[in-house]
Coordinates of C-alpha atoms in Angstrom, one line a residue:
M16 CA -33.1 -8.8 -11.3
F17 CA -29.4 -9.4 -10.7
R18 CA -28.2 -12.9 -11.3
P19 CA -27.1 -14.7 -8.1
F20 CA -23.5 -15.4 -7.5
V21 CA -22.2 -18.9 -7.4
T22 CA -19.5 -18.2 -4.9
T23 CA -17.3 -15.6 -3.2
S24 CA -14.0 -15.9 -5.0
A25 CA -11.5 -14.4 -7.3
I26 CA -7.8 -15.1 -6.7
A27 CA -7.0 -18.4 -8.3
L28 CA -5.2 -21.0 -6.3
L29 CA -2.5 -22.3 -8.7
S30 CA -1.2 -25.8 -8.2
L31 CA 2.5 -25.8 -7.4
L32 CA 4.5 -27.7 -10.0
A33 CA 7.6 -29.7 -9.0
T34 CA 10.8 -28.6 -10.6
G35 CA 12.7 -30.7 -13.2
P36 CA 12.1 -32.0 -16.7
N37 CA 9.1 -34.1 -15.5
A38 CA 7.4 -31.2 -13.7
H39 CA 4.3 -31.6 -15.8
A40 CA 3.8 -35.1 -14.3
K41 CA 4.4 -34.2 -10.6
R42 CA 2.1 -31.9 -8.6
I43 CA 2.3 -30.8 -5.0
A44 CA -1.1 -31.3 -3.4
A45 CA -2.9 -28.1 -2.9
P46 CA -3.7 -27.0 0.7
P47 CA -7.3 -27.4 2.0
S48 CA -9.7 -24.8 0.6
A49 CA -11.4 -22.2 2.6
P50 CA -15.2 -22.7 3.0
L51 CA -17.6 -20.5 1.1
S52 CA -19.1 -17.4 2.7
T53 CA -22.0 -17.9 5.1
S54 CA -22.5 -14.1 5.6
V55 CA -22.9 -13.0 2.0
T56 CA -24.8 -15.7 0.1
P57 CA -26.5 -15.6 -3.3
E58 CA -29.8 -14.9 -1.4
I59 CA -28.2 -11.9 0.4
L60 CA -26.9 -10.5 -2.9
D61 CA -30.3 -11.0 -4.6
A62 CA -31.8 -8.9 -1.7
V63 CA -29.3 -6.1 -2.1
G64 CA -29.8 -6.2 -5.8
A65 CA -33.5 -5.8 -5.4
E66 CA -33.0 -2.8 -3.2
L67 CA -30.7 -1.3 -5.8
E68 CA -33.4 -1.6 -8.4
R69 CA -36.0 -0.1 -6.1
A70 CA -33.8 2.8 -5.1
M71 CA -33.0 3.7 -8.7
S72 CA -36.6 3.7 -9.7
S73 CA -38.3 5.4 -6.8
M74 CA -35.8 7.1 -4.4
R75 CA -36.6 10.8 -4.8
I76 CA -36.7 14.0 -2.7
P77 CA -38.9 16.8 -4.2
G78 CA -36.7 19.6 -5.6
A79 CA -33.5 17.6 -5.6
P80 CA -31.8 15.7 -8.4
A81 CA -32.5 12.0 -8.7
P82 CA -29.8 9.3 -8.4
Y83 CA -28.3 8.4 -11.8
F84 CA -25.8 6.0 -10.3
I85 CA -25.9 3.7 -7.2
G86 CA -23.2 1.3 -6.3
Y87 CA -22.9 -1.2 -3.4
K88 CA -19.6 -2.8 -2.2
L89 CA -19.9 -5.6 0.3
T90 CA -16.8 -6.7 2.1
E91 CA -16.3 -9.7 4.3
V92 CA -13.0 -9.9 6.3
D93 CA -11.7 -12.8 8.4
V94 CA -8.2 -12.1 9.9
H95 CA -6.2 -14.3 12.2
D96 CA -3.4 -12.5 14.0
V97 CA -0.8 -13.7 16.5
V98 CA 2.2 -11.8 17.8
A99 CA 4.9 -13.3 20.0
S100 CA 8.0 -12.0 21.8
L101 CA 10.8 -14.1 23.2
G102 CA 8.8 -17.2 23.0
S103 CA 5.5 -15.9 24.6
I104 CA 2.3 -14.8 22.9
T105 CA 1.7 -11.1 23.4
D106 CA -1.4 -10.7 21.1
D107 CA -3.9 -13.2 19.7
Q108 CA -6.9 -11.9 17.8
N109 CA -9.4 -13.3 15.4
R110 CA -11.3 -10.5 13.6
D111 CA -14.4 -11.3 11.5
F112 CA -16.8 -8.7 10.1
T113 CA -18.9 -7.8 7.1
G114 CA -19.8 -4.4 5.9
L115 CA -21.9 -2.7 3.1
E116 CA -20.9 0.6 1.5
A117 CA -23.4 2.5 -0.6
H118 CA -22.3 5.1 -3.2
V119 CA -24.9 7.5 -4.6
H120 CA -24.3 10.0 -7.4
I121 CA -27.1 12.5 -8.3
G122 CA -27.5 14.7 -11.4
S123 CA -25.7 13.3 -14.4
Y124 CA -22.3 12.0 -15.5
E125 CA -21.6 15.5 -16.9
K126 CA -22.4 17.2 -13.6
D127 CA -23.0 15.5 -10.3
N128 CA -22.3 15.9 -6.5
S129 CA -18.9 14.3 -6.4
N130 CA -15.4 15.8 -6.6
F131 CA -16.2 18.6 -4.1
V132 CA -15.2 19.0 -0.4
P133 CA -17.5 21.3 1.5
S134 CA -15.7 23.6 4.0
Q135 CA -15.6 22.0 7.4
R136 CA -17.7 19.1 6.2
E137 CA -15.1 16.9 4.7
G138 CA -17.1 13.7 5.4
L139 CA -20.0 14.8 3.2
D140 CA -19.4 12.6 0.1
G141 CA -22.5 10.6 -0.8
I142 CA -21.0 7.4 0.7
T143 CA -22.4 5.6 3.7
N144 CA -21.0 2.5 5.5
I145 CA -23.1 0.1 7.6
G146 CA -22.2 -3.2 9.3
L147 CA -24.0 -6.5 8.3
A148 CA -24.7 -9.4 10.7
L149 CA -22.2 -12.2 10.1
E150 CA -25.1 -14.5 9.1
A151 CA -27.7 -12.0 8.0
S152 CA -31.0 -12.9 6.6
P153 CA -32.0 -11.5 3.2
A154 CA -34.6 -9.3 4.9
R155 CA -32.0 -7.8 7.2
A156 CA -29.5 -7.3 4.4
R157 CA -32.1 -5.5 2.3
R158 CA -33.0 -3.3 5.3
S159 CA -29.2 -2.5 5.7
A160 CA -29.0 -1.6 2.0
W161 CA -32.0 0.6 2.3
L162 CA -30.6 2.5 5.3
A163 CA -27.2 2.9 3.7
T164 CA -28.7 4.1 0.4
D165 CA -31.0 6.6 2.2
G166 CA -28.0 8.1 4.1
A167 CA -25.8 8.3 1.1
Y168 CA -28.6 9.9 -1.0
K169 CA -29.2 12.6 1.6
E170 CA -25.4 13.3 1.9
A171 CA -25.2 13.5 -1.9
I172 CA -28.0 16.1 -2.0
A173 CA -26.3 18.2 0.7
Q174 CA -23.0 17.9 -1.2
W175 CA -24.7 18.8 -4.5
R176 CA -26.2 22.0 -3.0
A177 CA -22.9 23.1 -1.4
K178 CA -21.0 22.4 -4.7
S179 CA -23.6 24.3 -6.8
E180 CA -23.4 27.4 -4.5
A181 CA -19.6 27.3 -4.6
M182 CA -19.4 26.9 -8.4
A183 CA -21.9 29.7 -8.9
S184 CA -19.7 32.0 -6.8
G185 CA -16.7 31.3 -9.1
V186 CA -14.7 28.8 -7.0
S187 CA -12.0 27.3 -9.1
G188 CA -13.1 29.2 -12.2
G189 CA -16.8 28.3 -11.8
E190 CA -18.5 25.4 -13.6
S191 CA -16.1 23.0 -15.3
K192 CA -16.5 21.7 -18.9
I193 CA -15.0 18.4 -17.7
A194 CA -17.5 15.7 -16.8
S195 CA -17.9 14.7 -13.1
Y196 CA -17.9 11.0 -13.7
T197 CA -17.3 8.6 -16.6
K198 CA -19.3 5.5 -17.6
A199 CA -17.7 2.1 -17.4
A200 CA -18.4 -1.2 -19.0
P201 CA -20.1 -3.6 -16.5
V202 CA -18.1 -6.4 -14.9
V203 CA -19.8 -9.7 -14.3
T204 CA -17.9 -12.6 -12.6
E205 CA -19.6 -15.7 -11.3
T206 CA -16.9 -18.4 -11.6
P207 CA -16.1 -20.1 -8.3
V208 CA -12.4 -20.2 -7.4
R209 CA -11.2 -21.9 -4.2
V210 CA -8.4 -20.3 -2.1
P211 CA -6.3 -21.9 0.7
K212 CA -7.9 -22.4 4.1
L213 CA -6.8 -19.9 6.8
E214 CA -4.3 -20.9 9.3
T215 CA -5.8 -21.2 12.8
N216 CA -4.6 -19.0 15.6
D217 CA -3.2 -22.0 17.4
E218 CA -1.1 -22.9 14.4
L219 CA 0.1 -19.3 14.0
G220 CA 0.8 -19.1 17.7
E221 CA 3.0 -22.2 17.9
R222 CA 5.1 -20.9 15.0
A223 CA 5.4 -17.3 16.4
K224 CA 6.5 -18.6 19.8
K225 CA 9.2 -20.8 18.2
L226 CA 10.5 -18.1 15.9
S227 CA 10.5 -15.2 18.4
S228 CA 12.5 -17.3 21.0
A229 CA 15.5 -17.0 18.6
F230 CA 16.0 -13.4 19.9
R231 CA 16.7 -14.7 23.5
K232 CA 20.4 -15.1 22.9
Y233 CA 20.9 -11.4 21.9
D234 CA 20.9 -9.4 25.2
F235 CA 21.4 -6.1 23.4
V236 CA 18.1 -6.4 21.5
R237 CA 15.8 -4.1 23.5
D238 CA 12.5 -5.1 22.0
S239 CA 11.6 -7.8 19.5
H240 CA 8.5 -9.5 18.2
V241 CA 7.4 -11.8 15.4
G242 CA 3.9 -11.3 13.9
L243 CA 2.0 -13.8 11.8
T244 CA -1.3 -13.2 10.0
S245 CA -3.6 -15.3 7.9
F246 CA -6.5 -13.4 6.3
L247 CA -9.2 -13.6 3.8
E248 CA -11.1 -10.7 2.2
N249 CA -14.1 -11.3 0.0
R250 CA -15.5 -8.4 -2.0
W251 CA -18.7 -8.1 -4.0
Y252 CA -19.7 -5.1 -6.1
L253 CA -23.1 -4.3 -7.6
N254 CA -24.1 -1.1 -9.4
S255 CA -26.8 0.4 -11.5
E256 CA -24.7 0.0 -14.7
G257 CA -25.0 -3.8 -14.5
T258 CA -21.8 -4.7 -12.7
N259 CA -22.2 -7.8 -10.6
A260 CA -18.8 -9.1 -9.6
T261 CA -16.9 -10.8 -6.8
D262 CA -13.2 -10.8 -5.8
T263 CA -11.1 -12.5 -3.1
R264 CA -7.9 -11.7 -1.5
R265 CA -6.2 -14.5 0.5
V266 CA -2.8 -13.7 2.1
E267 CA -0.4 -15.0 4.7
G268 CA 2.1 -12.6 6.2
I269 CA 5.1 -12.6 8.5
L270 CA 6.7 -9.6 10.2
I271 CA 9.8 -9.4 12.4
V272 CA 10.8 -6.3 14.2
A273 CA 13.8 -5.7 16.5
T274 CA 15.1 -2.6 18.2
A275 CA 18.2 -1.7 20.1
Q276 CA 19.9 1.4 21.4
A277 CA 23.1 2.9 20.0
E278 CA 26.0 4.0 22.2
D279 CA 24.9 7.6 22.0
G280 CA 21.3 6.6 23.1
Q281 CA 19.6 6.7 19.7
E282 CA 16.9 4.1 19.3
I283 CA 17.4 2.0 16.1
A284 CA 15.1 -0.6 14.5
L285 CA 15.2 -3.1 11.7
Y286 CA 12.3 -5.1 10.2
Y287 CA 11.5 -7.9 7.8
S288 CA 8.2 -8.6 6.2
R289 CA 6.9 -11.0 3.6
Y290 CA 3.5 -11.9 2.1
A291 CA 2.3 -15.0 0.2
R292 CA -0.9 -16.7 -0.9
S293 CA -0.5 -19.5 1.7
R294 CA 1.9 -20.8 4.3
Q295 CA 3.8 -22.7 1.7
G296 CA 4.8 -19.5 0.0
L297 CA 6.4 -17.9 3.1
P298 CA 10.0 -18.6 4.0
S299 CA 10.6 -21.7 6.1
D300 CA 11.3 -21.6 9.8
S301 CA 15.0 -22.2 9.2
E302 CA 15.1 -19.3 6.8
I303 CA 13.3 -17.0 9.2
E304 CA 15.7 -18.0 12.1
A305 CA 18.6 -17.2 9.8
Q306 CA 17.0 -13.9 9.1
I307 CA 16.6 -13.2 12.8
D308 CA 20.3 -14.0 13.4
A309 CA 21.4 -11.7 10.5
M310 CA 19.1 -8.9 11.7
S311 CA 20.4 -9.1 15.3
K312 CA 24.0 -9.0 14.1
Q313 CA 23.2 -6.0 11.9
L314 CA 21.6 -4.3 14.9
D315 CA 24.8 -4.9 17.0
T316 CA 26.9 -3.3 14.3
M317 CA 24.5 -0.3 14.1
R318 CA 24.8 0.3 17.8
K319 CA 28.5 1.3 17.2
A320 CA 27.9 3.0 13.8
P321 CA 28.5 6.7 13.6
L322 CA 25.8 9.3 12.7
V323 CA 25.9 10.4 9.1
D324 CA 27.1 13.9 8.2
N325 CA 24.9 16.3 6.1
Y326 CA 25.6 15.3 2.5
T327 CA 24.9 16.3 -1.1
G328 CA 26.0 13.9 -3.8
P329 CA 25.3 10.7 -5.6
V330 CA 23.1 8.1 -3.9
L331 CA 22.7 4.5 -4.9
F332 CA 19.5 2.6 -3.8
E333 CA 19.9 -1.1 -3.5
D334 CA 17.5 -3.9 -2.7
E335 CA 14.5 -2.6 -0.5
G336 CA 16.1 0.8 -0.6
A337 CA 15.3 0.9 -4.4
V338 CA 11.7 -0.2 -3.6
G339 CA 11.5 2.5 -1.0
I340 CA 12.6 5.4 -3.2
V341 CA 10.1 4.3 -5.9
R342 CA 7.3 3.9 -3.3
H343 CA 7.8 7.3 -1.6
S344 CA 8.9 9.6 -4.4
L345 CA 7.7 8.2 -7.7
A346 CA 4.6 6.1 -7.2
P347 CA 2.5 8.9 -5.6
H348 CA 2.8 11.0 -8.7
L349 CA 1.5 8.5 -11.2
S350 CA -2.1 9.3 -10.5
G351 CA -4.1 11.2 -13.1
T352 CA -7.1 11.9 -10.8
P353 CA -7.5 15.6 -10.3
P354 CA -7.9 16.9 -6.7
P355 CA -11.5 17.7 -5.8
V356 CA -12.5 21.3 -5.5
G357 CA -12.3 22.6 -2.0
I358 CA -9.7 20.1 -0.8
A359 CA -7.2 21.4 1.8
S360 CA -4.0 22.6 0.3
S361 CA -2.0 20.2 2.4
D362 CA -3.9 17.3 0.7
A363 CA -3.9 18.7 -2.8
L364 CA -0.7 16.7 -3.7
V365 CA -2.9 13.6 -4.0
A366 CA -3.2 14.5 -7.6
G367 CA 0.5 14.0 -8.2
K368 CA 2.9 16.2 -10.2
L369 CA 2.7 14.7 -13.7
A370 CA -0.7 16.0 -14.7
G371 CA -0.6 17.8 -18.0
R372 CA 2.7 16.3 -19.1
K373 CA 1.6 13.5 -21.3
G374 CA 4.1 12.9 -24.1
L375 CA 6.9 14.7 -22.3
R376 CA 10.0 13.3 -20.7
V377 CA 9.4 13.2 -17.0
I378 CA 12.1 10.9 -15.7
S379 CA 15.4 9.5 -17.0
D380 CA 15.2 8.0 -20.4
L381 CA 16.8 4.9 -19.0
L382 CA 13.6 4.0 -17.2
T383 CA 10.2 2.4 -18.1
V384 CA 7.3 2.1 -15.7
V385 CA 4.4 -0.3 -15.9
D386 CA 1.5 -0.9 -13.5
D387 CA -0.4 -4.2 -14.0
P388 CA -3.2 -5.2 -11.6
T389 CA -4.3 -7.9 -14.0
T390 CA -1.6 -10.3 -12.8
S391 CA -0.8 -12.2 -9.6
S392 CA 2.8 -12.8 -10.4
V393 CA 5.9 -11.1 -11.7
N394 CA 8.8 -13.2 -12.9
N395 CA 7.0 -16.2 -11.3
R396 CA 6.9 -14.5 -7.9
F397 CA 3.6 -13.7 -6.1
V398 CA 2.5 -10.1 -6.1
I399 CA -0.2 -8.9 -3.8
G400 CA -1.7 -6.1 -5.9
G401 CA -3.8 -8.0 -8.4
Y402 CA -7.6 -7.7 -8.5
K403 CA -10.6 -8.3 -10.8
F404 CA -12.2 -4.9 -10.3
D405 CA -11.2 -1.7 -8.6
D406 CA -13.1 0.1 -5.9
E407 CA -15.4 1.7 -8.5
G408 CA -16.3 -1.6 -10.1
V409 CA -14.1 -1.2 -13.1
A410 CA -12.0 -4.0 -14.6
P411 CA -8.3 -3.2 -14.4
K412 CA -5.9 -2.7 -17.3
R413 CA -2.2 -3.0 -17.6
V414 CA -0.9 0.5 -18.1
Q415 CA 2.4 1.6 -19.7
V416 CA 2.8 4.7 -17.5
I417 CA 6.2 5.8 -18.7
K418 CA 8.3 4.5 -21.6
D419 CA 12.0 5.4 -22.0
G420 CA 11.4 8.4 -19.7
K421 CA 8.3 9.8 -21.5
L422 CA 4.9 9.9 -19.9
E423 CA 2.3 7.8 -21.8
E424 CA -0.7 7.3 -19.5
L425 CA -1.5 8.1 -15.9
L426 CA -3.4 5.8 -13.5
M427 CA -7.0 6.8 -13.6
S428 CA -10.2 6.4 -11.7
R429 CA -13.7 7.3 -13.0
T430 CA -13.0 11.0 -12.2
P431 CA -11.8 12.4 -15.5
S432 CA -9.1 15.0 -16.0
P433 CA -8.4 17.4 -19.0
D434 CA -5.9 14.8 -20.2
Q435 CA -7.7 11.5 -19.7
S436 CA -11.4 11.0 -19.7
G437 CA -11.8 7.3 -19.0
S438 CA -10.9 5.0 -16.1
N439 CA -8.2 2.3 -16.6
G440 CA -9.3 0.5 -13.5
H441 CA -6.9 1.9 -10.9
A442 CA -9.3 3.4 -8.3
R443 CA -7.9 1.9 -5.1
L444 CA -7.5 4.9 -2.7
Q445 CA -10.3 7.0 -1.4
I446 CA -9.7 10.7 -0.8
P447 CA -12.1 13.5 0.5
G448 CA -15.1 14.5 -1.7
G449 CA -16.2 10.9 -2.5
V450 CA -13.3 10.6 -5.0
Y451 CA -11.3 7.5 -5.7
R452 CA -7.7 8.2 -6.7
G453 CA -5.9 6.3 -9.4
S454 CA -3.2 4.4 -7.6
A455 CA -0.3 2.1 -8.3
T456 CA -0.8 -1.6 -7.4
N457 CA 1.7 -4.0 -9.1
L458 CA 4.2 -1.4 -10.2
S459 CA 7.3 -2.5 -12.2
V460 CA 10.3 -0.4 -13.0
S461 CA 12.8 -1.6 -15.7
G462 CA 15.8 0.1 -17.2
K463 CA 18.1 0.2 -20.2
K464 CA 21.8 -0.3 -20.0
A465 CA 21.5 -2.3 -16.9
Q466 CA 24.7 -3.1 -15.1
S467 CA 25.9 -5.5 -12.4
R468 CA 26.0 -4.3 -8.9
K469 CA 29.8 -4.2 -9.0
L470 CA 29.8 -2.0 -12.0
L471 CA 27.0 0.2 -10.6
R472 CA 29.0 0.8 -7.4
K473 CA 32.0 1.6 -9.6
K474 CA 30.0 4.2 -11.4
L475 CA 28.7 5.6 -8.0
L476 CA 32.3 6.1 -6.8
A477 CA 33.3 7.7 -10.1
E478 CA 30.5 10.2 -9.8
A479 CA 31.4 10.9 -6.2
K480 CA 35.1 11.5 -7.2
S481 CA 34.0 13.9 -10.0
Q482 CA 32.0 15.9 -7.5
G483 CA 35.1 16.1 -5.1
L484 CA 33.6 13.8 -2.5
P485 CA 35.6 11.3 -0.4
F486 CA 32.7 8.9 -0.3
A487 CA 29.2 8.2 -1.6
I488 CA 26.0 6.9 0.1
I489 CA 24.2 3.6 -0.4
I490 CA 20.7 3.2 1.0
K491 CA 19.3 -0.4 1.4
Q492 CA 16.1 0.1 3.4
F493 CA 13.7 2.8 4.5
N494 CA 11.8 2.9 7.7
D495 CA 8.1 1.9 7.7
V496 CA 6.3 3.6 10.6
E497 CA 3.3 1.3 10.0
I498 CA 5.6 -1.5 11.3
T499 CA 8.2 0.1 13.6
S500 CA 6.5 2.9 15.4
N501 CA 6.2 1.1 18.7
T502 CA 8.7 3.2 20.5
E503 CA 9.4 4.3 24.1
I504 CA 9.8 7.9 23.1
S505 CA 7.3 10.1 24.9
R506 CA 4.3 11.5 23.1
I507 CA 5.4 15.1 23.8
A508 CA 8.8 14.4 22.2
K509 CA 7.2 12.9 19.1
V510 CA 5.0 16.0 18.7
Q511 CA 8.0 18.3 19.0
L512 CA 9.8 16.2 16.5
L513 CA 7.0 16.1 14.0
Q514 CA 6.8 19.9 14.0
S515 CA 10.3 20.0 12.6
M516 CA 9.8 17.2 10.0
N517 CA 9.1 17.8 6.3
P518 CA 6.0 15.7 5.4
Q519 CA 7.2 15.6 1.7
A520 CA 10.5 13.8 2.6
P521 CA 10.8 10.0 2.4
P522 CA 11.0 8.2 5.7
P523 CA 14.4 7.9 7.4
A524 CA 16.7 5.1 6.2
T525 CA 17.1 2.1 8.5
L526 CA 20.1 0.7 6.5
A527 CA 22.6 3.0 4.9
Y528 CA 26.3 3.0 4.2
R529 CA 29.2 5.2 3.3
L530 CA 31.1 3.8 0.4
Y531 CA 34.6 5.3 0.3
L532 CA 36.7 5.9 -2.8
D533 CA 39.0 3.0 -1.8
G534 CA 36.0 0.6 -1.7
R535 CA 35.7 0.5 2.1
E536 CA 32.1 0.3 3.3
E537 CA 30.9 1.8 6.6
L538 CA 27.4 1.5 8.2
V539 CA 25.9 4.8 9.3
R540 CA 22.9 5.9 11.3
G541 CA 20.5 8.8 11.1
V542 CA 20.2 9.1 7.3
Q543 CA 17.2 11.4 6.4
L544 CA 16.8 12.3 2.7
E545 CA 15.4 15.7 1.9
P546 CA 12.3 15.8 -0.4
V547 CA 13.1 14.0 -3.7
D548 CA 11.5 16.2 -6.4
M549 CA 10.4 14.7 -9.7
R550 CA 13.2 16.5 -11.4
A551 CA 15.7 14.3 -9.5
W552 CA 14.2 11.4 -11.3
R553 CA 15.5 12.9 -14.6
D554 CA 19.0 12.4 -13.2
V555 CA 19.0 8.7 -12.6
I556 CA 22.3 7.8 -14.3
G557 CA 22.5 4.1 -13.5
V558 CA 20.3 1.0 -13.4
G559 CA 21.1 -2.4 -11.9
K560 CA 20.5 -5.8 -13.4
K561 CA 19.2 -7.3 -10.1
K562 CA 15.6 -6.7 -9.4
T563 CA 13.9 -6.5 -6.0
L564 CA 10.2 -7.3 -5.4
K565 CA 8.4 -6.1 -2.3
N566 CA 4.8 -6.7 -1.3
F567 CA 3.2 -4.4 1.2
L568 CA 0.0 -2.9 2.4
A569 CA 0.0 0.8 1.6
T570 CA -1.7 2.4 4.6
T571 CA -4.3 5.1 4.1
D572 CA -3.4 6.7 7.5
S573 CA -1.0 9.6 7.8
P574 CA 2.5 8.3 8.6
F575 CA 2.9 11.2 11.0
F576 CA -0.2 10.1 12.8
K577 CA 1.1 6.6 12.9
L578 CA 4.4 7.8 14.4
I579 CA 2.5 9.5 17.2
A580 CA -0.1 6.8 17.8
G581 CA 2.3 3.8 17.4
A582 CA 1.7 0.6 15.5
G583 CA -0.3 -1.0 18.2
P584 CA 0.5 -4.6 19.4
G585 CA 2.8 -5.3 16.4
R586 CA 0.5 -7.2 14.1
V587 CA 1.3 -7.8 10.5
P588 CA -0.5 -5.0 8.6
S589 CA -3.6 -6.4 6.9
A590 CA -5.4 -3.1 6.2
G591 CA -4.5 -0.8 3.4
I592 CA -4.1 -0.9 -0.4
E593 CA -2.5 -4.2 -1.6
S594 CA 0.6 -3.1 -3.4
S595 CA 3.8 -4.5 -4.9
I596 CA 6.9 -2.8 -6.4
T597 CA 9.5 -4.5 -8.6
T598 CA 12.5 -2.4 -9.4
P599 CA 16.2 -2.6 -10.1
D600 CA 18.9 -0.8 -8.1
L601 CA 18.8 2.9 -9.0
L602 CA 21.7 5.4 -9.0
F603 CA 20.8 9.1 -8.7
R604 CA 23.4 11.8 -9.7
E605 CA 22.7 14.1 -6.7
L606 CA 20.4 14.1 -3.7
D607 CA 20.5 15.9 -0.4
L608 CA 20.4 14.3 3.0
K609 CA 20.8 15.4 6.6
A610 CA 21.6 13.8 9.9
S611 CA 18.6 12.8 12.0
K612 CA 18.9 12.4 15.8
Y613 CA 15.4 11.1 16.1
G614 CA 15.1 8.6 19.0
L615 CA 17.8 9.9 21.3
R616 CA 17.1 9.1 24.9
P617 CA 19.0 8.1 28.0
P618 CA 20.5 4.6 28.0
P619 CA 19.0 2.0 30.5
L620 CA 20.2 2.2 34.1
L621 CA 20.6 -1.5 34.4
P622 CA 21.9 -4.1 32.0
A623 CA 19.5 -6.5 30.2
P624 CA 18.4 -9.4 32.5

């Protein structure tokens, strides 16, 4: 039998130490702790574990392979969300739910049903999800596990048969000599760890109303809102290899969005987002109000800023702009998980572009890249991407992905590749075919020959001059459609726009500047980078000393779908892959960008009230 859990925890709540020479003697009192789970108790876990043992020993269909691996992931989520605009609550939700996910692999590690997408049956993957009652009894939980396992097993058989027929016909070269799945050492964690108690909706609402009212004095701001979230996610993982582990994510978040309209009618938007372990880790009210003032003044300047011209030349990414270029053009290619057979060509890029290049120089030799999900802080600052086990129940490892420009190791799930056969605990993103993709979580970029921002800008202008250009481009922030896609543009106009967009290009820049050879800086609008190929990363010619850290939730939804559907009521994102990126400013020798007129519409007929 599986040993019962003691509690539902994993992220440690560290006591905050006072600064100064006597810091060891002074401690700030920890906030109240969240209560233990009442929906997934030790008795519930024992019941699910008993069903796992029964399924492994007796679940069979004549003529079909038996399960060799069964895994259960139980997830309990409690999310408190409040959004306010101009001092009034516009959205107030408390979402609390628990689910059970069953994974079934049949055959053997060498050849199983996974890593295959049947034509027009993309959802056939040997995985079934089922909801649990918030306070389920052991009997009801065991019945839910039975139903989920039964559904997943039948799916696995159908997937196995489709895969066997396809391989026999010679698809992708026929049967592969690479194993389908790899074994992993079991993870067992039972140590209780308390996390801060959630903020109530009333507490969040009072703060959101106060902060959002700061936009009232700016009549040119067309739309604005402040979102606050306080959420807790407990995860439990049990599998037939002996893993019996629990993990907890406890996060507070704040989001500020403001939009305006430029003089030519283009809609412009700026945003600000932060995540922390608790309320104490977020910026204070006075800091947020100062941010709102700065954002509003920036929007006012942007209203009068010119559209950028088409441009080819050096580009410097500063602050969140550096985070954005890493997030959108480097991080997606650090996965070593091969694409499943049968996946649509439009989705095949999930494998990344660095497979098969181990030991070769793949980016500038100035740069080193590390991903470390084993930590919850970088340079004493909270990072959101730490965890105790990934979505396949594997303990994470710190991975030196690239050292001095050379590829050393890719981020792996339990789906092996010709280059790497074992998981390093980075399975965090599910793709079609029942495959989890190795994904970045706490990604850190560092560089040699780092320079101050002043010297880096000097190098930027020298490069622009050598290319015969009168100015260079600086990008400080990219758009995030998960946050800003609440727009008044019609659905038809969005669809027409999307037909002309390149899905491989980074999002448009929200903050970008021309830097002229005489040092003059000019804010510009409509900056859209063309796709940034991996080869462009070989031409990073400068690295800054200052590092920027950004926590975010990497959505699993298509950004193009989000652009059409909108971001809903403006809540702080709480769904997606917990991720952080830490990076210095980065100077690229040459990139292409074009002017984007996205968001052009007639100005309002009446002035703001």
